[in-house]
Amino acid sequence: MAARFVGEAFLNSALGTIYDMLISPLIVNLIQRKKLNRKLVEKLETVLKAAHAVINDAERRQIEEEAVKHWMDRLKDVVYDAEDILDEVTTKAAIQKVQGNSLSRNVNLHGDDEIVTKIEDIIAALESIVNEKDGLGLKEIPVEDMSWRIPSTSLVGVHQIYGRDQDREAIVKLLLDVTNDGGISVIPMVGMGGIGKTTLAQMVYNDDRVKQKFDVKAWVCDGQEEFDVLKVTKAVMEATSSSCNSTELNKIQESLKEVLAGKKLLVVLDDMWSNNYDAWISFLKPFKSSNGGVKILVTTRLDSIADMVKTIPAYHLSLLGDDHCWSVFADHACLNSAEPHIRSGLEVVGRKIVKKCNGLALAAQTLGGLLRARKEAADWEFILRSEIWEFPKKDSGILPALRISYHYLPSYLKRCFVYCSLFPKDYEFERDELVLLWMAEGLLQQPNSSGGTLEEVGYKYFNDLVSRSFLQHSETDENSFVMHDLMHDLAIFYGGKFFCRTLELKTADKHEAYPRHLSYSLNIRDSLSKFLEACDNLQDTRTLLKINAGIRHDSSKKIDPCRLLAQLKHVRVLSFEFFPRDHNSLPDSIGDLIHLRYLDLSDSPIVTLPESMCKCYNLQTLKLSDCERLEKLPSNMQDLVNLLHLDLSCTAIEVLPESLSKLHNLQTLKLRECENLKKLPSKMQDLINLHHLDIEGTKIEEMPKGMSKLKDLQILCYYIAGKHEENGIGELGGLVNLQGLFRLKKLENVVDSSEAWKARMVDKKYISDLRLKWSSGEDSDIVDSQIEKDVLSKLEPHNDLKYLTIKGYRGTVFPDWVGQSRYHNMTELELNGCRNCLVFPSLGQLPSLETLLIAGFDKVKMIGGSFYKADATHQHQETPFRSLKYLSFYQMSCWEEWESYECDDDDDAPFPKLEEFYISQCPKLRGDLPTFLPSLKKLVISGCEELGCYVPRAPILRSLRISGKQEARTRDLPLSMLETLVINGEQLVNSLFEAMTHTQPTSLIELHISECSSAISFPGDSLPPSLEVLLINDCKNVEFPMQHQQHESLISLTINNSCDSLTSFAFPAFPNLKYLTIASRENLTSLEVSQSQSLKELWIEKCPKLENITRLPASLRELKIYRCQLLGEGIERKDPHIWPSISHITYIKVDSQRIPSNDSSRYVKGEILACMNGSNKKGYLFRMRCPKLSAKWYNWFLRFEKQRRSISITGDIVAEVWNRGIACLSSCWDV
């Protein structure tokens, strides 16, 4: 019946919802059962229809007629009230229908008489409003066809950028130009809204030349009328991977100044509006003393802003030419997909539409998206002739093209789009979170008869808005989305007084009605009390949404949440963390919020939830993530019959109540990192609608019985194979919809291959990443190999698998399916800890395999021809490993031989695309590696003492790392092309120096040599001319090259327990040296580095006789002294013979003590973050050991852990960074 209200207006969707509620069986039955006046409901229906008849005309005219807009606002207010009272009636009817439910006795609902009175009041208000329509001249007009829906797709394409190549080159040139004084250069880019400033800035920011030029890049979206120096400075700080939680601008700027010392910095400040000169000057303070060079690209619409910030003339961005604007439009309209004869006809009309875009890229892009699904000329003519083009902008500043695009949105998309106005400009949001909010607000239509969920409906809406360019992908996070600022303005315009953000609410007229939807962001300067002062009257508010979670409010104010909840009688979305630390639970009044659909208490200090919360009958989403003190849930959770999503991640929950299993509508249950949780409810199988179960990071050791009944389950991070049939591997057979990553643990419990077959892994076509794991144990050698093979054989996955890991397999051979070419999508394969295996499976014919990791095969002695091809005959098969890019062998203790692959010419050789090759801890391996690797860029060999000719022909090899006792033949070292060379071992170092006498390493940038006791010298007593980084470790007799001419390339030098003959450290030959480390120099008594005028950091360690350092350069910013007793004592007492030489240095540290000691905790944190800088990519593990770490910093680490891969805190002083399982000591310090 809601189809009666198909039309363009924003109100149509709400009216359709009300009408559906009026005719729903629940309300009809309630009226009959209570003997209420049916005529009352019919009267409401009649007046709603009368209002609806003129809505299309009112929606169109409200843009230019203030009286009509006021009429529409009054109508919306009454419609909101009608929705609320009917929602209460529906809730009452639904609760009374559930026999024996405790809710029917406990929920606080209005009585029948009061409900009737409210409906009568609403009808009277509606009648009054409808009676005014004639005076306004509102007429019933035909409903235009609004089915301009774009076919949905799960992927959104990336569109080409047109007409900005010259602009990009000009801006890049300005950024790359050298600033003579190494100071600040500000380049303003000026252009009107929608012209493409942000897009151009993004092109420049991601240009490879720019990436190479700058050490640090930061992208900051401003978008606010007031320039928030603190916010913008923190954003730049975070771009350095040195986040700071301080709320004091001075401290943050001091830290930023230290981090950026000597580094080249690029800041893009996008969409600047403020002309506050004092704030701008304050923002620049940390950059003024940087002699590395700072470039700031500012995008703005205002010439006055450009004049204020510029150090060079502003770059004015011109409008797109007609042809380029047409290219943008045609691209977004997918015109190329049309038939040629249709395309030519549409182009004539389309170019006329593009003329009206006036060269604005956003306008062309949006209109192209609008017409994307329409390939009839009449539709394009309809848009061309639309009278909306002629509407004046007035004070709204909304582009006509954007108004047209909004006007022709389906009504259900209009409400969803306008709802996004609650987010601040440039706010990055996630699809799933936004869909849950839409669902809670009732903005999603019920799925049609073909099935599906409300969330799936929401995803279709979302993808539609993205396809139409109302929402855009974020440039900084692939999983996030943003709104263009003009689209944000459009959403705010159409949201009107009903949608508000706290910043605007603070300045609103006290007598103006308060909004129905309110979002708030408690930044550093806002206390909660100020926020509540602006919200004295929230009884009609439906939404109270917290934005940018994680920023703490002023905890000095004690606010009782009862005060807030008492006002929110109609709230549907509630998100807050307003509790004082001494509040352990929500107030019981939470149960009075009968309209509540979405409750987010994340990061709050609650320990328990009141039983009354289960009276929230309509609650759909409950988020309790990061409530680190939360220990238990209410016992009567079964009363939350409409709960769909429950997030308990990172809580202290120990036991889940059995009543949780009665939530038959629950779709998502997140228990990630609930470290105290050891088991799931015994009747989990009753959650028949569960789609998503996240138990990662829990202590669960056994699955509950009957999991096969959860047939809709899609996301399950792992399953533990039990020993009994009811929780054994066979239960997986019913879970045919599993998708994404799936791990199968404790496969040692599977002793019958028939049980493995029941899992039906071969049918699970949506699993893309499968990880099979057997637990290691003392009995792993005592197994029946045939049974093990049969079990793995029955776990054969679907052909579409992309990633496969097999760990701890206990058989001696692999089943045939492993490595078969039918796995055409498999790109990554890991075989690890298969200790009993005697031979590798044939893997060379996997057509798409890019990454292969093999480790822990203790009994494999040879790799033969079968490794490359299954039949080892090389007949009628493709080039082995034709797509492989990354190959690693690790801990192969018995591997002795790698049989060469015979082929007629290099074109048929295996590994034609291999780029990185690691081979480590294979002590018995002899002979040769593959002889020709044409694409190899990096080779790492360690712990392979018997390996002979280990450097293959690799014409583009750039990085070589070799350690061991074996001898290298000089011809095997491709010195002329290497950029990074790491050599560890006496014979290897000798071979290197010999090779360097014959071949000059002209491209070498980084050189490490270690563990050589021979008395040798660098060839020619000089360093390679291109060298920037040199590390000499445990080479006591190596002669350091004191060059006779300057070596300008060297930037970093480390000498550790090496070069005993070196007694002077003046280093006049290295004018650009920035980082110097000297360690384990037992006889060093003094140090002078005055001639190194570029030196930034000096680290001195284990030099017990060193008493003095003199004439340190003015450029030095950081000095660290470790285990140098004489020097350390002199610095600590500020010896007059030492202190004058070092007092100018910003950061001085002696062992664990900073000199002078100012707020040491801040510097501890800064040093930790500095150590982690650059080590935040997937796959890294960081550990810090510190026995005296305070609870404050411990909690900070816990929050940091959720953003990084892993952090653990134990009891010594070591920092380690791990990548691909290979440990590399990064830094050590005391705290």
mmCIF file of N, CA and C in Angstrom, residues 811-896:
data_model
loop_
_atom_site.group_PDB
_atom_site.id
_atom_site.type_symbol
_atom_site.label_atom_id
_atom_site.label_comp_id
_atom_site.label_asym_id
_atom_site.label_seq_id
_atom_site.Cartn_x
_atom_site.Cartn_y
_atom_site.Cartn_z
ATOM 1 N N GLY A 811 50.580 -35.680 7.957
ATOM 2 C CA GLY A 811 50.809 -36.765 7.011
ATOM 3 C C GLY A 811 52.187 -36.677 6.368
ATOM 4 N N THR A 812 52.540 -37.736 5.597
ATOM 5 C CA THR A 812 53.848 -37.766 4.927
ATOM 6 C C THR A 812 53.764 -37.248 3.496
ATOM 7 N N VAL A 813 52.581 -37.315 2.896
ATOM 8 C CA VAL A 813 52.383 -36.770 1.555
ATOM 9 C C VAL A 813 51.057 -36.013 1.529
ATOM 10 N N PHE A 814 50.950 -35.103 0.563
ATOM 11 C CA PHE A 814 49.737 -34.311 0.429
ATOM 12 C C PHE A 814 48.781 -34.989 -0.544
ATOM 13 N N PRO A 815 47.496 -34.804 -0.356
ATOM 14 C CA PRO A 815 46.530 -35.320 -1.345
ATOM 15 C C PRO A 815 46.670 -34.566 -2.665
ATOM 16 N N ASP A 816 46.092 -35.113 -3.704
ATOM 17 C CA ASP A 816 46.296 -34.588 -5.051
ATOM 18 C C ASP A 816 45.732 -33.187 -5.255
ATOM 19 N N TRP A 817 44.687 -32.820 -4.506
ATOM 20 C CA TRP A 817 44.061 -31.521 -4.782
ATOM 21 C C TRP A 817 44.972 -30.341 -4.467
ATOM 22 N N VAL A 818 45.931 -30.521 -3.567
ATOM 23 C CA VAL A 818 46.821 -29.419 -3.184
ATOM 24 C C VAL A 818 47.727 -29.085 -4.371
ATOM 25 N N GLY A 819 47.567 -27.912 -4.920
ATOM 26 C CA GLY A 819 48.406 -27.478 -6.030
ATOM 27 C C GLY A 819 47.820 -27.708 -7.403
ATOM 28 N N GLN A 820 46.621 -28.241 -7.495
ATOM 29 C CA GLN A 820 46.057 -28.488 -8.810
ATOM 30 C C GLN A 820 45.723 -27.173 -9.529
ATOM 31 N N SER A 821 45.908 -27.186 -10.844
ATOM 32 C CA SER A 821 45.764 -25.960 -11.643
ATOM 33 C C SER A 821 44.331 -25.451 -11.698
ATOM 34 N N ARG A 822 43.353 -26.272 -11.289
ATOM 35 C CA ARG A 822 41.963 -25.802 -11.326
ATOM 36 C C ARG A 822 41.710 -24.698 -10.294
ATOM 37 N N TYR A 823 42.640 -24.518 -9.366
ATOM 38 C CA TYR A 823 42.517 -23.390 -8.428
ATOM 39 C C TYR A 823 43.059 -22.136 -9.120
ATOM 40 N N HIS A 824 42.295 -21.683 -10.084
ATOM 41 C CA HIS A 824 42.759 -20.622 -10.967
ATOM 42 C C HIS A 824 42.801 -19.252 -10.294
ATOM 43 N N ASN A 825 42.129 -19.086 -9.152
ATOM 44 C CA ASN A 825 42.121 -17.789 -8.453
ATOM 45 C C ASN A 825 43.104 -17.734 -7.290
ATOM 46 N N MET A 826 43.776 -18.832 -7.002
ATOM 47 C CA MET A 826 44.639 -18.863 -5.822
ATOM 48 C C MET A 826 45.893 -18.009 -6.048
ATOM 49 N N THR A 827 46.059 -17.007 -5.182
ATOM 50 C CA THR A 827 47.204 -16.109 -5.295
ATOM 51 C C THR A 827 48.211 -16.271 -4.163
ATOM 52 N N GLU A 828 47.810 -16.902 -3.041
ATOM 53 C CA GLU A 828 48.738 -17.035 -1.920
ATOM 54 C C GLU A 828 48.585 -18.414 -1.286
ATOM 55 N N LEU A 829 49.717 -19.063 -1.022
ATOM 56 C CA LEU A 829 49.729 -20.400 -0.436
ATOM 57 C C LEU A 829 50.828 -20.467 0.617
ATOM 58 N N GLU A 830 50.460 -20.955 1.804
ATOM 59 C CA GLU A 830 51.434 -21.150 2.878
ATOM 60 C C GLU A 830 51.332 -22.581 3.387
ATOM 61 N N LEU A 831 52.466 -23.274 3.420
ATOM 62 C CA LEU A 831 52.579 -24.611 3.990
ATOM 63 C C LEU A 831 53.588 -24.511 5.125
ATOM 64 N N ASN A 832 53.136 -24.771 6.360
ATOM 65 C CA ASN A 832 53.974 -24.466 7.514
ATOM 66 C C ASN A 832 53.886 -25.582 8.547
ATOM 67 N N GLY A 833 55.051 -25.998 9.052
ATOM 68 C CA GLY A 833 55.085 -26.941 10.162
ATOM 69 C C GLY A 833 54.586 -28.330 9.835
ATOM 70 N N CYS A 834 54.707 -28.753 8.599
ATOM 71 C CA CYS A 834 54.283 -30.105 8.193
ATOM 72 C C CYS A 834 55.485 -31.033 8.404
ATOM 73 N N ARG A 835 55.732 -31.382 9.634
ATOM 74 C CA ARG A 835 57.002 -31.999 10.052
ATOM 75 C C ARG A 835 57.218 -33.393 9.489
ATOM 76 N N ASN A 836 56.147 -34.099 9.193
ATOM 77 C CA ASN A 836 56.296 -35.487 8.737
ATOM 78 C C ASN A 836 56.379 -35.626 7.226
ATOM 79 N N CYS A 837 56.130 -34.536 6.509
ATOM 80 C CA CYS A 837 56.082 -34.626 5.052
ATOM 81 C C CYS A 837 57.460 -34.958 4.479
ATOM 82 N N LEU A 838 57.446 -35.845 3.496
ATOM 83 C CA LEU A 838 58.684 -36.268 2.845
ATOM 84 C C LEU A 838 58.895 -35.589 1.511
ATOM 85 N N VAL A 839 57.834 -35.046 0.934
ATOM 86 C CA VAL A 839 57.935 -34.445 -0.389
ATOM 87 C C VAL A 839 56.915 -33.323 -0.510
ATOM 88 N N PHE A 840 57.290 -32.304 -1.259
ATOM 89 C CA PHE A 840 56.362 -31.213 -1.503
ATOM 90 C C PHE A 840 55.299 -31.630 -2.510
ATOM 91 N N PRO A 841 54.118 -31.035 -2.399
ATOM 92 C CA PRO A 841 53.136 -31.241 -3.473
ATOM 93 C C PRO A 841 53.573 -30.491 -4.727
ATOM 94 N N SER A 842 53.002 -30.838 -5.847
ATOM 95 C CA SER A 842 53.286 -30.129 -7.094
ATOM 96 C C SER A 842 52.526 -28.809 -7.087
ATOM 97 N N LEU A 843 53.276 -27.714 -7.122
ATOM 98 C CA LEU A 843 52.667 -26.393 -6.987
ATOM 99 C C LEU A 843 52.880 -25.495 -8.199
ATOM 100 N N GLY A 844 53.733 -25.915 -9.122
ATOM 101 C CA GLY A 844 54.149 -25.033 -10.205
ATOM 102 C C GLY A 844 53.084 -24.689 -11.206
ATOM 103 N N GLN A 845 51.962 -25.425 -11.220
ATOM 104 C CA GLN A 845 50.945 -25.172 -12.231
ATOM 105 C C GLN A 845 49.758 -24.369 -11.707
ATOM 106 N N LEU A 846 49.880 -23.830 -10.500
ATOM 107 C CA LEU A 846 48.846 -22.907 -10.026
ATOM 108 C C LEU A 846 48.970 -21.616 -10.831
ATOM 109 N N PRO A 847 48.018 -21.303 -11.679
ATOM 110 C CA PRO A 847 48.223 -20.258 -12.687
ATOM 111 C C PRO A 847 48.333 -18.842 -12.147
ATOM 112 N N SER A 848 47.711 -18.566 -10.987
ATOM 113 C CA SER A 848 47.683 -17.193 -10.474
ATOM 114 C C SER A 848 48.491 -17.016 -9.201
ATOM 115 N N LEU A 849 49.213 -18.046 -8.779
ATOM 116 C CA LEU A 849 49.929 -17.994 -7.503
ATOM 117 C C LEU A 849 50.998 -16.902 -7.527
ATOM 118 N N GLU A 850 50.903 -15.969 -6.562
ATOM 119 C CA GLU A 850 51.850 -14.863 -6.472
ATOM 120 C C GLU A 850 52.743 -14.960 -5.244
ATOM 121 N N THR A 851 52.254 -15.583 -4.181
ATOM 122 C CA THR A 851 53.013 -15.670 -2.933
ATOM 123 C C THR A 851 53.030 -17.115 -2.472
ATOM 124 N N LEU A 852 54.249 -17.643 -2.200
ATOM 125 C CA LEU A 852 54.408 -19.009 -1.714
ATOM 126 C C LEU A 852 55.357 -18.989 -0.525
ATOM 127 N N LEU A 853 54.856 -19.455 0.637
ATOM 128 C CA LEU A 853 55.657 -19.533 1.851
ATOM 129 C C LEU A 853 55.695 -20.975 2.315
ATOM 130 N N ILE A 854 56.901 -21.515 2.469
ATOM 131 C CA ILE A 854 57.091 -22.896 2.899
ATOM 132 C C ILE A 854 58.046 -22.884 4.086
ATOM 133 N N ALA A 855 57.633 -23.509 5.202
ATOM 134 C CA ALA A 855 58.458 -23.472 6.408
ATOM 135 C C ALA A 855 58.213 -24.717 7.247
ATOM 136 N N GLY A 856 59.251 -25.145 7.985
ATOM 137 C CA GLY A 856 59.089 -26.185 8.989
ATOM 138 C C GLY A 856 58.854 -27.575 8.435
ATOM 139 N N PHE A 857 59.404 -27.894 7.273
ATOM 140 C CA PHE A 857 59.343 -29.258 6.731
ATOM 141 C C PHE A 857 60.631 -29.972 7.160
ATOM 142 N N ASP A 858 60.570 -30.701 8.263
ATOM 143 C CA ASP A 858 61.783 -31.262 8.862
ATOM 144 C C ASP A 858 62.329 -32.476 8.126
ATOM 145 N N LYS A 859 61.531 -33.129 7.297
ATOM 146 C CA LYS A 859 61.975 -34.379 6.694
ATOM 147 C C LYS A 859 62.158 -34.318 5.176
ATOM 148 N N VAL A 860 61.868 -33.213 4.576
ATOM 149 C CA VAL A 860 62.087 -33.076 3.140
ATOM 150 C C VAL A 860 63.574 -32.926 2.858
ATOM 151 N N LYS A 861 64.109 -33.772 1.945
ATOM 152 C CA LYS A 861 65.530 -33.728 1.605
ATOM 153 C C LYS A 861 65.783 -33.162 0.219
ATOM 154 N N MET A 862 64.794 -33.248 -0.655
ATOM 155 C CA MET A 862 65.032 -32.811 -2.027
ATOM 156 C C MET A 862 63.773 -32.193 -2.619
ATOM 157 N N ILE A 863 64.000 -31.155 -3.401
ATOM 158 C CA ILE A 863 62.948 -30.626 -4.261
ATOM 159 C C ILE A 863 63.269 -31.083 -5.672
ATOM 160 N N GLY A 864 62.364 -31.876 -6.246
ATOM 161 C CA GLY A 864 62.596 -32.431 -7.572
ATOM 162 C C GLY A 864 61.653 -31.869 -8.611
ATOM 163 N N GLY A 865 61.627 -32.538 -9.743
ATOM 164 C CA GLY A 865 60.833 -32.054 -10.857
ATOM 165 C C GLY A 865 59.352 -32.015 -10.579
ATOM 166 N N SER A 866 58.862 -32.865 -9.684
ATOM 167 C CA SER A 866 57.425 -32.876 -9.394
ATOM 168 C C SER A 866 56.973 -31.593 -8.715
ATOM 169 N N PHE A 867 57.907 -30.853 -8.123
ATOM 170 C CA PHE A 867 57.566 -29.588 -7.489
ATOM 171 C C PHE A 867 57.051 -28.595 -8.539
ATOM 172 N N TYR A 868 57.594 -28.714 -9.741
ATOM 173 C CA TYR A 868 57.229 -27.790 -10.807
ATOM 174 C C TYR A 868 55.990 -28.244 -11.570
ATOM 175 N N LYS A 869 55.956 -29.560 -11.895
ATOM 176 C CA LYS A 869 54.860 -30.106 -12.698
ATOM 177 C C LYS A 869 54.503 -31.478 -12.170
ATOM 178 N N ALA A 870 53.224 -31.761 -12.185
ATOM 179 C CA ALA A 870 52.734 -32.959 -11.515
ATOM 180 C C ALA A 870 53.332 -34.237 -12.059
ATOM 181 N N ASP A 871 53.502 -34.348 -13.385
ATOM 182 C CA ASP A 871 53.991 -35.611 -13.930
ATOM 183 C C ASP A 871 55.489 -35.632 -14.124
ATOM 184 N N ALA A 872 56.160 -34.496 -13.848
ATOM 185 C CA ALA A 872 57.614 -34.366 -13.940
ATOM 186 C C ALA A 872 58.137 -34.627 -15.343
ATOM 187 N N THR A 873 57.251 -34.668 -16.367
ATOM 188 C CA THR A 873 57.706 -34.902 -17.741
ATOM 189 C C THR A 873 57.816 -33.602 -18.522
ATOM 190 N N HIS A 874 57.246 -32.525 -17.955
ATOM 191 C CA HIS A 874 57.294 -31.200 -18.580
ATOM 192 C C HIS A 874 56.555 -31.167 -19.913
ATOM 193 N N GLN A 875 55.654 -32.106 -20.139
ATOM 194 C CA GLN A 875 54.952 -32.154 -21.416
ATOM 195 C C GLN A 875 53.603 -31.442 -21.328
ATOM 196 N N HIS A 876 53.345 -30.568 -22.310
ATOM 197 C CA HIS A 876 52.034 -29.937 -22.493
ATOM 198 C C HIS A 876 51.562 -29.207 -21.225
ATOM 199 N N GLN A 877 52.488 -28.574 -20.550
ATOM 200 C CA GLN A 877 52.117 -27.794 -19.374
ATOM 201 C C GLN A 877 52.747 -26.409 -19.473
ATOM 202 N N GLU A 878 52.170 -25.464 -18.715
ATOM 203 C CA GLU A 878 52.627 -24.088 -18.770
ATOM 204 C C GLU A 878 53.940 -23.914 -18.004
ATOM 205 N N THR A 879 54.559 -22.741 -18.178
ATOM 206 C CA THR A 879 55.774 -22.400 -17.442
ATOM 207 C C THR A 879 55.502 -22.491 -15.948
ATOM 208 N N PRO A 880 56.329 -23.230 -15.215
ATOM 209 C CA PRO A 880 56.082 -23.379 -13.777
ATOM 210 C C PRO A 880 56.170 -22.047 -13.041
ATOM 211 N N PHE A 881 55.298 -21.876 -12.085
ATOM 212 C CA PHE A 881 55.265 -20.694 -11.226
ATOM 213 C C PHE A 881 55.286 -19.416 -12.069
ATOM 214 N N ARG A 882 54.443 -19.378 -13.073
ATOM 215 C CA ARG A 882 54.493 -18.283 -14.038
ATOM 216 C C ARG A 882 54.017 -16.948 -13.480
ATOM 217 N N SER A 883 53.290 -16.962 -12.349
ATOM 218 C CA SER A 883 52.806 -15.698 -11.768
ATOM 219 C C SER A 883 53.466 -15.367 -10.433
ATOM 220 N N LEU A 884 54.345 -16.250 -9.943
ATOM 221 C CA LEU A 884 54.886 -16.098 -8.588
ATOM 222 C C LEU A 884 55.762 -14.852 -8.463
ATOM 223 N N LYS A 885 55.486 -14.051 -7.396
ATOM 224 C CA LYS A 885 56.257 -12.841 -7.131
ATOM 225 C C LYS A 885 57.047 -12.919 -5.824
ATOM 226 N N TYR A 886 56.576 -13.709 -4.887
ATOM 227 C CA TYR A 886 57.217 -13.782 -3.567
ATOM 228 C C TYR A 886 57.384 -15.249 -3.193
ATOM 229 N N LEU A 887 58.624 -15.656 -2.864
ATOM 230 C CA LEU A 887 58.919 -17.043 -2.507
ATOM 231 C C LEU A 887 59.792 -17.072 -1.268
ATOM 232 N N SER A 888 59.396 -17.885 -0.268
ATOM 233 C CA SER A 888 60.155 -17.982 0.970
ATOM 234 C C SER A 888 60.251 -19.432 1.422
ATOM 235 N N PHE A 889 61.487 -19.881 1.708
ATOM 236 C CA PHE A 889 61.740 -21.158 2.371
ATOM 237 C C PHE A 889 62.378 -20.850 3.717
ATOM 238 N N TYR A 890 61.852 -21.485 4.788
ATOM 239 C CA TYR A 890 62.326 -21.154 6.140
ATOM 240 C C TYR A 890 62.328 -22.418 6.997
ATOM 241 N N GLN A 891 63.425 -22.624 7.720
ATOM 242 C CA GLN A 891 63.564 -23.745 8.652
ATOM 243 C C GLN A 891 63.292 -25.093 7.981
ATOM 244 N N MET A 892 64.133 -25.398 7.024
ATOM 245 C CA MET A 892 64.092 -26.701 6.342
ATOM 246 C C MET A 892 65.368 -27.444 6.752
ATOM 247 N N SER A 893 65.325 -28.096 7.899
ATOM 248 C CA SER A 893 66.542 -28.595 8.540
ATOM 249 C C SER A 893 67.216 -29.742 7.795
ATOM 250 N N CYS A 894 66.477 -30.521 6.996
ATOM 251 C CA CYS A 894 67.052 -31.671 6.299
ATOM 252 C C CYS A 894 67.152 -31.471 4.788
ATOM 253 N N TRP A 895 66.752 -30.352 4.316
ATOM 254 C CA TRP A 895 66.761 -30.112 2.870
ATOM 255 C C TRP A 895 68.200 -30.052 2.376
ATOM 256 N N GLU A 896 68.515 -30.916 1.405
ATOM 257 C CA GLU A 896 69.887 -31.019 0.912
ATOM 258 C C GLU A 896 70.041 -30.592 -0.537
#
